[in-house]
């Protein structure tokens, strides 16, 4: 079985791209790959990662349509949808295709678009990831984040301001990332005065939705030299289950890494999600993760909180960011002396997750 | 069109009354009901009618709007432990402030949303506080 490498990556800055369609965004990410990978190999398969294009863009079959527009008609193409974990699921799909020998080179394209509609329609689309009955009852995903936050505050006896450091750190990282959406610093006062979304959660505890596209080239060992610094995908783990909000038990795998040698991008849909993930992965003490960020090379992109949250494209961005960090090409804040990388791609309320391990 | 009569009709076991499924093998209760046990995968499950009574563990006052549900804003959402055991997240009704944790709640039928194009009304369960917690 072949070893699997990331051999190229590109991102479109996350933003409100009113002038671009889903296809324009995807093409822009593909153009980015063409500019960075000197000799594009023959592509065997195209995997498109998208979560909300059917509902918000009225477009199905993006796998086929995007590959045809890229001049890749006749290749295997598909769309992978798993809510906000679509990116992780897509990387896993490409990894499996290459690992098994079915394909030598797979192009993964993450794309999603939120800014074409006012937020109440977008909330309706993202709520479609909830169970059918909850969707009909008018529930959206933010109350879940709020209930998790309350549960965390109660269990570990912390107040709302415990979480402020997450937003502050994410915004300070994003300032340095040219691909980030919210490139401005924030302080405690700004967060404390921001709009309440679902008590006790405020605007700065939630990832802002925006448009984005990112592309990653995944290749077999024969093609690893396409990248000057080949980055290997060592493994992809998967967890899923029903989270228990009151006991804060979430189905996420524990990781076995040296945190000081590992650069990571995790899914901080809500500030509390970041805390839960870091603790469930065993990377920080329970109830104290947000106070131990100095010991972790986490979300140098700015995270979903400040890089921005482009729906089903998120996990592809995270993969591109870790690849660039390990290949020493990331244009933002750089992780120092790291050898390994982790991407944790989850859905918004932590029911399913993909954990991708990278090694330089 | 927002409200689909067949969709609502199919979901009647969950929208109009609180039904669950109990696994004959491991005892796990799923709400909404499921053909297979979500815990052990066994197909040997029986349908059970839940009392609709429970205890409020936590609640939140939600200001984030969703198209079609503007009239119920701000919305109170609770994390409820049903007397039969399972925890669910569900809308609360007839409350003006966040109710006390530990309050006893019961399921009642309420209007959920109205279809603006054809006037169809969708009904479903919400939870009402029946007594304050300890
Ligand atoms: Zn069972």
CSV table of C-alpha atoms and ligand atoms in Angstrom, one decimal:
chain,number,residue,atom,x,y,z
A,1,UNK,CA,0.0,0.0,0.0
A,2,UNK,CA,1.3,3.4,-1.0
A,3,UNK,CA,2.3,6.1,1.5
A,4,UNK,CA,0.2,9.2,1.0
A,5,UNK,CA,1.5,12.8,0.7
A,6,UNK,CA,0.2,16.3,0.4
A,7,UNK,CA,1.9,17.7,-2.6
A,8,UNK,CA,0.3,21.1,-3.0
A,9,UNK,CA,-2.3,23.4,-1.5
A,10,UNK,CA,-4.0,26.7,-2.1
A,11,UNK,CA,-6.6,28.9,-0.5
A,12,UNK,CA,-8.8,31.8,-1.5
A,13,UNK,CA,-9.0,34.4,1.3
A,14,UNK,CA,-12.1,33.8,3.4
A,15,UNK,CA,-14.5,36.7,2.8
A,16,UNK,CA,-17.9,37.8,1.6
A,17,UNK,CA,-17.2,37.2,-2.1
A,18,UNK,CA,-20.4,38.7,-3.5
A,19,UNK,CA,-18.8,38.8,-7.0
A,20,UNK,CA,-18.0,35.1,-7.0
A,21,UNK,CA,-20.2,32.0,-7.5
A,22,UNK,CA,-19.4,28.5,-6.1
A,23,UNK,CA,-17.7,27.8,-9.4
A,24,UNK,CA,-15.7,31.0,-9.5
A,25,UNK,CA,-14.4,30.3,-6.0
A,26,UNK,CA,-13.5,26.7,-6.8
A,27,UNK,CA,-11.7,27.8,-10.0
A,28,UNK,CA,-9.8,30.4,-8.1
A,29,UNK,CA,-8.5,27.7,-5.6
A,30,UNK,CA,-7.6,25.5,-8.6
A,31,UNK,CA,-5.7,28.4,-10.2
A,32,UNK,CA,-3.8,28.7,-6.9
A,33,UNK,CA,-2.7,25.0,-7.1
A,34,UNK,CA,-1.5,25.5,-10.7
A,35,UNK,CA,0.6,28.4,-9.6
A,36,UNK,CA,2.3,26.6,-6.7
A,37,UNK,CA,2.7,23.1,-8.0
A,38,UNK,CA,5.3,23.3,-10.8
A,39,UNK,CA,4.2,20.3,-12.8
A,40,UNK,CA,0.6,19.2,-12.2
A,41,UNK,CA,0.5,15.4,-12.6
A,42,UNK,CA,-2.3,13.5,-14.2
A,43,UNK,CA,-5.3,13.8,-11.9
A,44,UNK,CA,-7.2,10.5,-11.3
A,45,UNK,CA,-10.0,11.8,-9.1
A,46,UNK,CA,-11.7,15.0,-7.9
A,47,UNK,CA,-13.3,15.2,-4.5
A,48,UNK,CA,-15.4,18.2,-3.8
A,49,UNK,CA,-16.1,19.1,-0.2
A,50,UNK,CA,-19.3,21.0,0.2
A,51,UNK,CA,-22.0,21.1,2.8
A,52,UNK,CA,-24.6,23.8,2.0
A,53,UNK,CA,-24.4,24.3,-1.8
A,54,UNK,CA,-27.6,22.3,-2.4
A,55,UNK,CA,-29.6,24.4,0.0
A,56,UNK,CA,-28.0,27.9,-0.4
A,57,UNK,CA,-26.7,27.7,-4.0
A,58,UNK,CA,-29.4,25.3,-5.5
A,59,UNK,CA,-26.5,23.3,-6.9
A,60,UNK,CA,-26.1,19.5,-6.8
A,61,UNK,CA,-23.4,17.4,-8.5
A,62,UNK,CA,-20.7,19.9,-7.7
A,63,UNK,CA,-18.1,17.1,-8.0
A,64,UNK,CA,-18.9,16.6,-11.7
A,65,UNK,CA,-19.5,20.2,-12.5
A,66,UNK,CA,-16.3,21.5,-10.9
A,67,UNK,CA,-14.2,18.8,-12.5
A,68,UNK,CA,-15.6,19.4,-15.9
A,69,UNK,CA,-14.9,23.1,-15.6
A,70,UNK,CA,-11.3,22.2,-14.6
A,71,UNK,CA,-10.8,20.2,-17.8
A,72,UNK,CA,-11.0,16.9,-15.9
A,73,UNK,CA,-14.0,15.4,-17.6
A,74,UNK,CA,-13.8,11.6,-17.6
A,75,UNK,CA,-12.1,11.4,-14.2
A,76,UNK,CA,-13.7,10.1,-11.1
A,77,UNK,CA,-15.5,12.9,-9.4
A,78,UNK,CA,-17.8,13.2,-6.4
A,79,UNK,CA,-19.1,15.5,-3.8
A,80,UNK,CA,-18.6,14.6,-0.1
A,81,UNK,CA,-21.0,16.0,2.4
A,82,UNK,CA,-20.8,15.6,6.2
A,83,UNK,CA,-21.8,19.0,7.4
A,84,UNK,CA,-18.9,21.0,8.7
A,85,UNK,CA,-16.9,17.8,8.9
A,86,UNK,CA,-17.1,17.5,5.1
A,87,UNK,CA,-13.5,18.7,4.7
A,88,UNK,CA,-12.2,15.9,7.0
A,89,UNK,CA,-14.4,13.4,5.2
A,90,UNK,CA,-13.1,14.5,1.8
A,91,UNK,CA,-9.4,14.3,2.9
A,92,UNK,CA,-10.2,10.9,4.2
A,93,UNK,CA,-11.7,9.9,0.9
A,94,UNK,CA,-8.7,11.1,-1.1
A,95,UNK,CA,-6.3,9.4,1.4
A,96,UNK,CA,-8.2,6.1,1.0
A,97,UNK,CA,-8.2,6.3,-2.8
A,98,UNK,CA,-4.4,6.9,-2.9
A,99,UNK,CA,-3.6,4.4,-0.1
A,100,UNK,CA,-5.4,1.6,-1.8
A,101,UNK,CA,-3.8,2.3,-5.1
A,102,UNK,CA,-7.1,3.2,-6.9
A,103,UNK,CA,-5.7,6.7,-7.6
A,104,UNK,CA,-2.2,8.2,-7.7
A,105,UNK,CA,-3.2,11.9,-7.6
A,106,UNK,CA,-6.5,13.2,-6.1
A,107,UNK,CA,-7.5,16.8,-6.1
A,108,UNK,CA,-9.6,17.8,-3.1
A,109,UNK,CA,-11.6,21.1,-3.5
A,110,UNK,CA,-13.5,22.5,-0.6
A,111,UNK,CA,-16.0,25.2,-1.4
A,112,UNK,CA,-19.0,26.8,0.3
A,113,UNK,CA,-20.8,30.1,0.2
A,114,UNK,CA,-22.8,31.7,2.9
A,115,UNK,CA,-23.0,35.4,2.0
A,116,UNK,CA,-25.6,35.2,-0.7
A,117,UNK,CA,-28.4,35.2,1.9
A,118,UNK,CA,-29.3,37.1,5.1
A,119,UNK,CA,-28.3,35.1,8.2
A,120,UNK,CA,-31.7,33.8,9.1
A,121,UNK,CA,-31.8,31.8,5.9
A,122,UNK,CA,-28.2,30.7,6.5
A,123,UNK,CA,-29.2,29.6,10.0
A,124,UNK,CA,-32.0,27.6,8.4
A,125,UNK,CA,-29.5,25.8,6.1
A,126,UNK,CA,-27.0,25.0,8.9
A,127,UNK,CA,-29.8,23.7,11.1
A,128,UNK,CA,-30.5,21.0,8.5
A,129,UNK,CA,-27.6,19.2,10.1
A,130,UNK,CA,-29.7,18.7,13.2
A,131,UNK,CA,-32.1,15.7,13.6
A,132,UNK,CA,-35.3,16.1,11.5
A,133,UNK,CA,-37.5,16.7,14.6
A,134,UNK,CA,-35.2,19.4,16.0
A,135,UNK,CA,-35.1,21.1,12.6
A,136,UNK,CA,-38.9,21.2,12.5
A,137,UNK,CA,-39.0,22.5,16.0
A,138,UNK,CA,-37.1,25.6,14.9
A,139,UNK,CA,-33.9,24.9,16.8
A,140,UNK,CA,-30.6,26.1,15.3
A,141,UNK,CA,-27.1,25.1,16.2
A,142,UNK,CA,-26.1,28.0,18.4
A,143,UNK,CA,-28.3,27.0,21.4
A,144,UNK,CA,-26.4,23.7,21.4
A,145,UNK,CA,-23.1,25.7,21.6
A,146,UNK,CA,-24.7,27.7,24.4
A,147,UNK,CA,-25.8,24.6,26.3
A,148,UNK,CA,-22.3,23.1,26.0
A,149,UNK,CA,-20.8,26.4,27.2
A,150,UNK,CA,-23.2,26.5,30.3
A,151,UNK,CA,-22.5,22.8,31.0
A,152,UNK,CA,-18.7,23.5,30.9
A,153,UNK,CA,-19.0,26.5,33.1
A,154,UNK,CA,-21.0,24.6,35.6
A,155,UNK,CA,-18.7,21.5,35.6
A,156,UNK,CA,-15.4,23.4,35.9
A,157,UNK,CA,-16.7,26.4,37.8
A,158,UNK,CA,-15.6,29.0,35.3
A,159,UNK,CA,-17.4,32.1,34.1
A,160,UNK,CA,-18.0,33.5,30.6
A,161,UNK,CA,-14.7,35.4,30.6
A,162,UNK,CA,-12.8,32.2,30.9
A,163,UNK,CA,-13.5,31.7,27.1
A,164,UNK,CA,-12.4,35.3,26.1
A,165,UNK,CA,-8.8,34.2,25.7
A,166,UNK,CA,-9.7,31.9,22.9
A,167,UNK,CA,-11.2,34.7,20.8
A,168,UNK,CA,-8.3,37.1,21.7
A,169,UNK,CA,-5.8,34.5,20.6
A,170,UNK,CA,-7.6,33.6,17.4
A,171,UNK,CA,-7.9,37.2,16.3
A,172,UNK,CA,-4.3,37.9,17.1
A,173,UNK,CA,-3.3,35.0,15.0
A,174,UNK,CA,-5.6,36.0,12.1
A,175,UNK,CA,-4.0,39.5,12.0
A,176,UNK,CA,-1.0,37.8,10.5
A,177,UNK,CA,-2.8,35.5,8.1
A,178,UNK,CA,-3.5,37.1,4.7
A,179,UNK,CA,-6.2,34.4,4.0
A,180,UNK,CA,-8.2,35.2,7.2
A,181,UNK,CA,-11.6,36.9,7.3
A,182,UNK,CA,-11.5,38.9,10.5
A,183,UNK,CA,-8.0,40.4,10.6
A,184,UNK,CA,-8.3,42.7,13.6
A,185,UNK,CA,-7.4,42.3,17.2
A,186,UNK,CA,-10.0,42.1,20.0
A,187,UNK,CA,-9.8,42.6,23.7
A,188,UNK,CA,-11.9,41.6,26.7
A,189,UNK,CA,-14.0,44.7,26.6
A,190,UNK,CA,-15.0,44.2,23.0
A,191,UNK,CA,-16.0,40.6,23.6
A,192,UNK,CA,-17.9,41.4,26.8
A,193,UNK,CA,-19.9,44.1,25.1
A,194,UNK,CA,-20.7,42.1,21.9
A,195,UNK,CA,-24.1,41.0,21.0
A,196,UNK,CA,-25.7,38.0,22.9
A,197,UNK,CA,-26.5,35.3,20.5
A,198,UNK,CA,-27.7,32.5,22.8
A,199,UNK,CA,-27.0,33.1,26.5
A,200,UNK,CA,-24.3,33.0,27.8
A,201,UNK,CA,-22.7,32.9,24.3
A,202,UNK,CA,-21.8,36.1,22.6
A,203,UNK,CA,-20.9,37.0,19.0
A,204,UNK,CA,-17.2,36.5,19.8
A,205,UNK,CA,-17.8,33.0,21.0
A,206,UNK,CA,-19.0,32.0,17.6
A,207,UNK,CA,-17.3,31.4,14.2
A,208,UNK,CA,-18.3,34.0,11.6
A,209,UNK,CA,-19.6,32.4,8.4
A,210,UNK,CA,-18.2,33.5,5.1
A,211,UNK,CA,-17.3,32.3,1.6
A,212,UNK,CA,-14.3,30.3,0.8
A,213,UNK,CA,-12.5,27.7,-1.4
A,214,UNK,CA,-9.4,25.7,-0.8
A,215,UNK,CA,-7.7,23.0,-2.9
A,216,UNK,CA,-5.3,20.3,-1.8
A,217,UNK,CA,-3.4,17.8,-4.0
A,218,UNK,CA,-3.0,14.4,-2.5
A,219,UNK,CA,-0.5,12.0,-4.1
A,220,UNK,CA,1.1,8.6,-3.8
A,221,UNK,CA,4.7,8.2,-2.9
A,222,UNK,CA,5.8,8.1,-6.6
A,223,UNK,CA,4.7,11.8,-6.8
A,224,UNK,CA,5.9,13.0,-3.4
A,225,UNK,CA,8.7,15.0,-5.0
A,226,UNK,CA,6.2,17.3,-6.5
A,227,UNK,CA,6.5,19.2,-3.2
A,228,UNK,CA,9.9,20.5,-2.1
A,229,UNK,CA,9.0,19.5,1.4
A,230,UNK,CA,6.8,16.4,1.1
A,231,UNK,CA,4.3,16.2,4.0
A,232,UNK,CA,3.0,12.7,4.7
A,233,UNK,CA,-0.6,11.9,5.8
A,234,UNK,CA,0.3,9.3,8.4
A,235,UNK,CA,-3.2,8.4,9.4
A,236,UNK,CA,-6.8,9.4,9.4
A,237,UNK,CA,-8.9,8.5,12.5
A,238,UNK,CA,-12.7,8.8,12.7
A,239,UNK,CA,-15.0,9.1,15.7
A,240,UNK,CA,-18.7,9.5,16.0
A,241,UNK,CA,-21.5,9.2,18.4
A,242,UNK,CA,-24.1,11.2,20.4
A,243,UNK,CA,-22.5,13.8,22.6
A,244,UNK,CA,-23.7,14.0,26.2
A,245,UNK,CA,-23.9,17.8,26.9
A,246,UNK,CA,-24.5,17.4,30.6
A,247,UNK,CA,-21.5,15.2,31.3
A,248,UNK,CA,-19.4,16.8,28.5
A,249,UNK,CA,-18.5,13.4,27.1
A,250,UNK,CA,-17.8,13.9,23.4
A,251,UNK,CA,-16.8,11.2,20.9
A,252,UNK,CA,-13.3,12.5,19.9
A,253,UNK,CA,-10.1,10.3,19.7
A,254,UNK,CA,-7.3,10.9,22.1
A,255,UNK,CA,-4.0,11.7,20.4
A,256,UNK,CA,-0.5,10.6,21.1
A,257,UNK,CA,1.8,13.5,20.2
A,258,UNK,CA,4.2,15.9,21.7
A,259,UNK,CA,2.2,19.2,21.8
A,260,UNK,CA,5.3,21.4,21.6
A,261,UNK,CA,6.4,19.6,18.4
A,262,UNK,CA,2.9,19.5,16.8
A,263,UNK,CA,1.1,22.2,14.9
A,264,UNK,CA,-2.7,21.8,14.9
A,265,UNK,CA,-5.8,23.2,13.4
A,266,UNK,CA,-9.0,22.3,15.3
A,267,UNK,CA,-12.7,23.1,14.7
A,268,UNK,CA,-13.7,26.0,17.0
A,269,UNK,CA,-17.3,26.6,15.8
A,270,UNK,CA,-17.8,27.9,19.3
A,271,UNK,CA,-15.1,28.8,21.8
A,272,UNK,CA,-16.3,26.0,24.1
A,273,UNK,CA,-15.8,23.5,21.2
A,274,UNK,CA,-12.1,24.3,21.2
A,275,UNK,CA,-11.9,23.7,24.9
A,276,UNK,CA,-13.8,20.4,24.7
A,277,UNK,CA,-11.7,19.2,21.8
A,278,UNK,CA,-8.3,20.0,23.3
A,279,UNK,CA,-9.3,18.3,26.5
A,280,UNK,CA,-10.9,15.3,24.9
A,281,UNK,CA,-7.8,14.8,22.7
A,282,UNK,CA,-5.7,14.8,25.9
A,283,UNK,CA,-3.8,17.9,25.0
A,284,UNK,CA,-4.8,20.0,27.9
A,285,UNK,CA,-6.1,19.5,31.4
A,286,UNK,CA,-9.9,19.4,31.8
A,287,UNK,CA,-11.4,22.7,32.6
A,288,UNK,CA,-8.1,24.5,32.0
A,289,UNK,CA,-7.4,24.3,28.2
A,290,UNK,CA,-8.1,27.9,27.4
A,291,UNK,CA,-5.7,28.9,30.1
A,292,UNK,CA,-2.9,26.7,28.6
A,293,UNK,CA,-2.9,28.0,25.0
A,294,UNK,CA,0.8,29.1,25.4
A,295,UNK,CA,1.8,25.4,25.5
A,296,UNK,CA,0.0,24.6,22.3
A,297,UNK,CA,0.7,25.4,18.6
A,298,UNK,CA,-3.0,25.7,17.9
A,299,UNK,CA,-4.9,27.5,15.1
A,300,UNK,CA,-2.2,29.8,13.8
A,301,UNK,CA,-4.6,30.5,11.0
A,302,UNK,CA,-6.9,32.3,13.4
A,303,UNK,CA,-9.3,29.3,13.5
A,304,UNK,CA,-12.9,29.3,12.5
A,305,UNK,CA,-13.3,32.2,15.0
A,306,UNK,CA,-11.1,34.6,13.0
A,307,UNK,CA,-9.9,32.9,9.8
A,308,UNK,CA,-13.6,32.5,9.3
A,309,UNK,CA,-15.8,29.5,8.8
A,310,UNK,CA,-16.5,28.6,5.2
A,311,UNK,CA,-18.8,25.6,5.9
A,312,UNK,CA,-17.8,22.4,4.2
A,313,UNK,CA,-14.6,23.9,2.9
A,314,UNK,CA,-13.2,24.3,6.4
A,315,UNK,CA,-11.4,21.0,6.8
A,316,UNK,CA,-9.7,21.6,3.4
A,317,UNK,CA,-8.4,25.0,4.6
A,318,UNK,CA,-7.2,23.3,7.8
A,319,UNK,CA,-5.3,20.7,5.8
A,320,UNK,CA,-3.8,23.4,3.5
A,321,UNK,CA,-2.7,25.4,6.5
A,322,UNK,CA,-1.0,22.4,8.2
A,323,UNK,CA,0.7,21.5,5.0
A,324,UNK,CA,2.0,25.0,4.5
A,325,UNK,CA,3.2,25.1,8.2
A,326,UNK,CA,5.1,21.8,7.8
A,327,UNK,CA,6.5,22.8,4.4
A,328,UNK,CA,7.5,26.2,5.8
A,329,UNK,CA,5.2,28.1,3.4
A,330,UNK,CA,2.5,29.4,5.6
A,331,UNK,CA,2.3,33.2,5.1
A,332,UNK,CA,1.0,33.9,8.6
A,333,UNK,CA,2.2,33.1,12.1
A,334,UNK,CA,4.6,30.2,11.9
A,335,UNK,CA,5.0,27.3,14.2
A,336,UNK,CA,8.5,26.8,15.3
A,337,UNK,CA,10.4,23.5,15.5
A,338,UNK,CA,7.4,21.3,14.7
A,339,UNK,CA,7.6,18.0,13.0
A,340,UNK,CA,4.0,16.8,13.1
A,341,UNK,CA,0.6,18.2,12.4
A,342,UNK,CA,-3.0,17.5,13.3
A,343,UNK,CA,-6.2,18.5,11.7
A,344,UNK,CA,-9.4,18.0,13.7
A,345,UNK,CA,-12.4,18.4,11.4
A,346,UNK,CA,-15.8,18.2,13.2
A,347,UNK,CA,-19.4,19.0,12.6
A,348,UNK,CA,-20.7,22.0,14.6
A,349,UNK,CA,-22.0,20.1,17.6
A,350,UNK,CA,-19.3,17.5,17.8
A,351,UNK,CA,-21.2,14.4,16.7
A,352,UNK,CA,-18.6,13.3,14.1
A,353,UNK,CA,-15.0,14.1,13.6
A,354,UNK,CA,-12.0,13.3,11.4
A,355,UNK,CA,-8.6,13.4,12.9
A,356,UNK,CA,-5.8,13.7,10.4
A,357,UNK,CA,-2.1,13.2,11.3
A,358,UNK,CA,0.7,14.7,9.2
A,359,UNK,CA,4.4,14.3,9.4
A,360,UNK,CA,7.1,16.2,7.6
B,1,UNK,CA,-43.2,26.2,0.3
B,2,UNK,CA,-42.0,25.5,3.7
B,3,UNK,CA,-44.4,23.1,5.3
B,4,UNK,CA,-44.7,19.7,3.6
B,5,UNK,CA,-47.8,17.8,4.8
B,6,UNK,CA,-46.3,14.4,4.2
B,7,UNK,CA,-43.1,15.3,6.1
B,8,UNK,CA,-45.1,16.5,9.0
B,9,UNK,CA,-47.4,13.5,8.9
B,10,UNK,CA,-44.5,11.1,8.9
B,11,UNK,CA,-42.9,12.8,11.9
B,12,UNK,CA,-46.1,12.6,13.9
B,13,UNK,CA,-44.6,10.1,16.4
B,14,UNK,CA,-42.1,12.8,17.4
B,15,UNK,CA,-43.8,16.1,16.6
B,16,UNK,CA,-47.2,15.4,18.2
B,17,UNK,CA,-46.4,13.0,21.0
B,18,UNK,CA,-43.2,11.9,22.6
B,19,UNK,CA,-42.4,8.4,21.4
B,20,UNK,CA,-39.1,6.6,21.8
B,21,UNK,CA,-37.7,3.2,21.1
B,22,UNK,CA,-36.3,0.9,23.8
B,23,UNK,CA,-33.6,-1.6,23.0
B,24,UNK,CA,-34.6,-5.2,24.1
B,25,UNK,CA,-30.9,-6.1,24.3
B,26,UNK,CA,-29.2,-3.2,26.1
B,27,UNK,CA,-32.1,-1.2,27.5
B,28,UNK,CA,-31.0,2.0,25.7
B,29,UNK,CA,-33.8,4.4,24.9
B,30,UNK,CA,-33.7,6.5,21.7
B,31,UNK,CA,-35.7,9.7,21.2
B,32,UNK,CA,-36.8,10.2,18.4
B,33,UNK,CA,-37.4,6.4,17.9
B,34,UNK,CA,-35.1,4.4,15.8
B,35,UNK,CA,-35.4,1.1,14.0
B,36,UNK,CA,-32.0,0.0,15.3
B,37,UNK,CA,-30.6,0.8,18.7
B,38,UNK,CA,-28.2,3.7,18.4
B,39,UNK,CA,-26.0,2.3,21.1
B,40,UNK,CA,-25.6,-1.4,20.1
B,41,UNK,CA,-27.2,-1.6,16.7
B,42,UNK,CA,-29.7,-4.3,17.6
B,43,UNK,CA,-32.9,-4.4,15.5
B,44,UNK,CA,-34.8,-5.7,18.5
B,45,UNK,CA,-36.3,-2.5,19.7
B,46,UNK,CA,-39.8,-1.8,21.0
B,47,UNK,CA,-41.8,1.4,20.6
B,48,UNK,CA,-42.5,3.1,24.0
B,49,UNK,CA,-44.7,6.1,24.8
B,50,UNK,CA,-42.8,8.5,27.0
B,51,UNK,CA,-44.5,10.4,29.7
B,52,UNK,CA,-43.4,13.8,28.4
B,53,UNK,CA,-42.3,14.7,31.9
B,54,UNK,CA,-38.7,15.6,32.7
B,55,UNK,CA,-36.3,17.9,34.6
B,56,UNK,CA,-34.6,20.9,33.1
B,57,UNK,CA,-30.9,20.5,33.3
B,58,UNK,CA,-29.9,23.8,31.6
B,59,UNK,CA,-31.5,26.4,29.3
B,60,UNK,CA,-30.5,29.2,27.0
B,61,UNK,CA,-32.2,32.3,25.6
B,62,UNK,CA,-31.6,32.3,21.9
B,63,UNK,CA,-31.6,35.4,19.8
B,64,UNK,CA,-30.3,33.8,16.6
B,65,UNK,CA,-33.1,33.9,14.1
B,66,UNK,CA,-34.2,31.2,11.7
B,67,UNK,CA,-36.3,31.9,8.7
B,68,UNK,CA,-39.9,30.8,9.4
B,69,UNK,CA,-39.6,31.0,13.2
B,70,UNK,CA,-39.3,34.8,13.7
B,71,UNK,CA,-42.5,34.9,15.7
B,72,UNK,CA,-41.1,32.7,18.5
B,73,UNK,CA,-38.1,34.9,19.1
B,74,UNK,CA,-36.3,35.2,21.4
B,75,UNK,CA,-36.6,31.5,21.9
B,76,UNK,CA,-35.9,29.5,25.0
B,77,UNK,CA,-34.2,26.1,24.5
B,78,UNK,CA,-33.7,23.6,27.2
B,79,UNK,CA,-31.5,20.6,27.9
B,80,UNK,CA,-34.1,18.2,29.4
B,81,UNK,CA,-33.6,14.9,31.2
B,82,UNK,CA,-36.8,12.9,30.5
B,83,UNK,CA,-38.1,10.8,33.4
B,84,UNK,CA,-37.4,7.7,31.4
B,85,UNK,CA,-33.6,8.6,31.2
B,86,UNK,CA,-32.7,10.2,27.8
B,87,UNK,CA,-31.5,13.7,27.5
B,88,UNK,CA,-33.0,15.9,24.8
B,89,UNK,CA,-32.6,19.4,23.5
B,90,UNK,CA,-36.1,21.0,22.9
B,91,UNK,CA,-37.9,24.3,22.8
B,92,UNK,CA,-39.5,25.7,26.0
B,93,UNK,CA,-42.8,27.6,25.9
B,94,UNK,CA,-44.7,30.0,28.1
B,95,UNK,CA,-41.5,31.4,29.7
B,96,UNK,CA,-40.3,35.0,29.8
B,97,UNK,CA,-37.0,34.4,31.6
B,98,UNK,CA,-34.7,31.5,31.7
B,99,UNK,CA,-36.3,29.0,34.1
B,100,UNK,CA,-34.5,27.7,37.1
B,101,UNK,CA,-32.3,24.6,36.6
B,102,UNK,CA,-34.0,21.6,38.1
B,103,UNK,CA,-37.5,22.8,37.2
B,104,UNK,CA,-40.0,20.1,36.3
B,105,UNK,CA,-41.2,20.4,32.7
B,106,UNK,CA,-43.9,18.7,30.6
B,107,UNK,CA,-44.5,18.4,26.9
B,108,UNK,CA,-47.4,20.4,25.4
B,109,UNK,CA,-48.6,20.8,21.8
B,110,UNK,CA,-47.9,24.2,20.3
B,111,UNK,CA,-47.8,25.9,16.9
B,112,UNK,CA,-44.3,25.8,15.4
B,113,UNK,CA,-44.4,27.7,12.2
B,114,UNK,CA,-46.8,28.8,9.5
B,115,UNK,CA,-46.2,28.5,5.8
B,116,UNK,CA,-46.4,31.9,4.3
B,117,UNK,CA,-47.3,30.7,0.8
B,118,UNK,CA,-50.2,28.4,1.5
B,119,UNK,CA,-51.1,29.0,5.2
B,120,UNK,CA,-50.4,25.5,6.4
B,121,UNK,CA,-49.6,25.4,10.1
B,122,UNK,CA,-47.1,23.0,11.6
B,123,UNK,CA,-47.6,21.9,15.2
B,124,UNK,CA,-45.2,20.2,17.5
B,125,UNK,CA,-44.1,19.7,21.1
B,126,UNK,CA,-42.6,22.2,23.3
B,127,UNK,CA,-41.9,22.0,27.1
B,128,UNK,CA,-43.7,23.9,29.7
B,129,UNK,CA,-42.5,24.5,33.3
B,130,UNK,CA,-44.9,22.9,35.8
B,131,UNK,CA,-42.9,23.6,39.0
B,132,UNK,CA,-39.8,25.3,40.0
B,133,UNK,CA,-36.7,23.3,40.8
B,134,UNK,CA,-35.4,22.8,44.4
C,1,LIG,ZN1,-29.0,-1.6,22.3
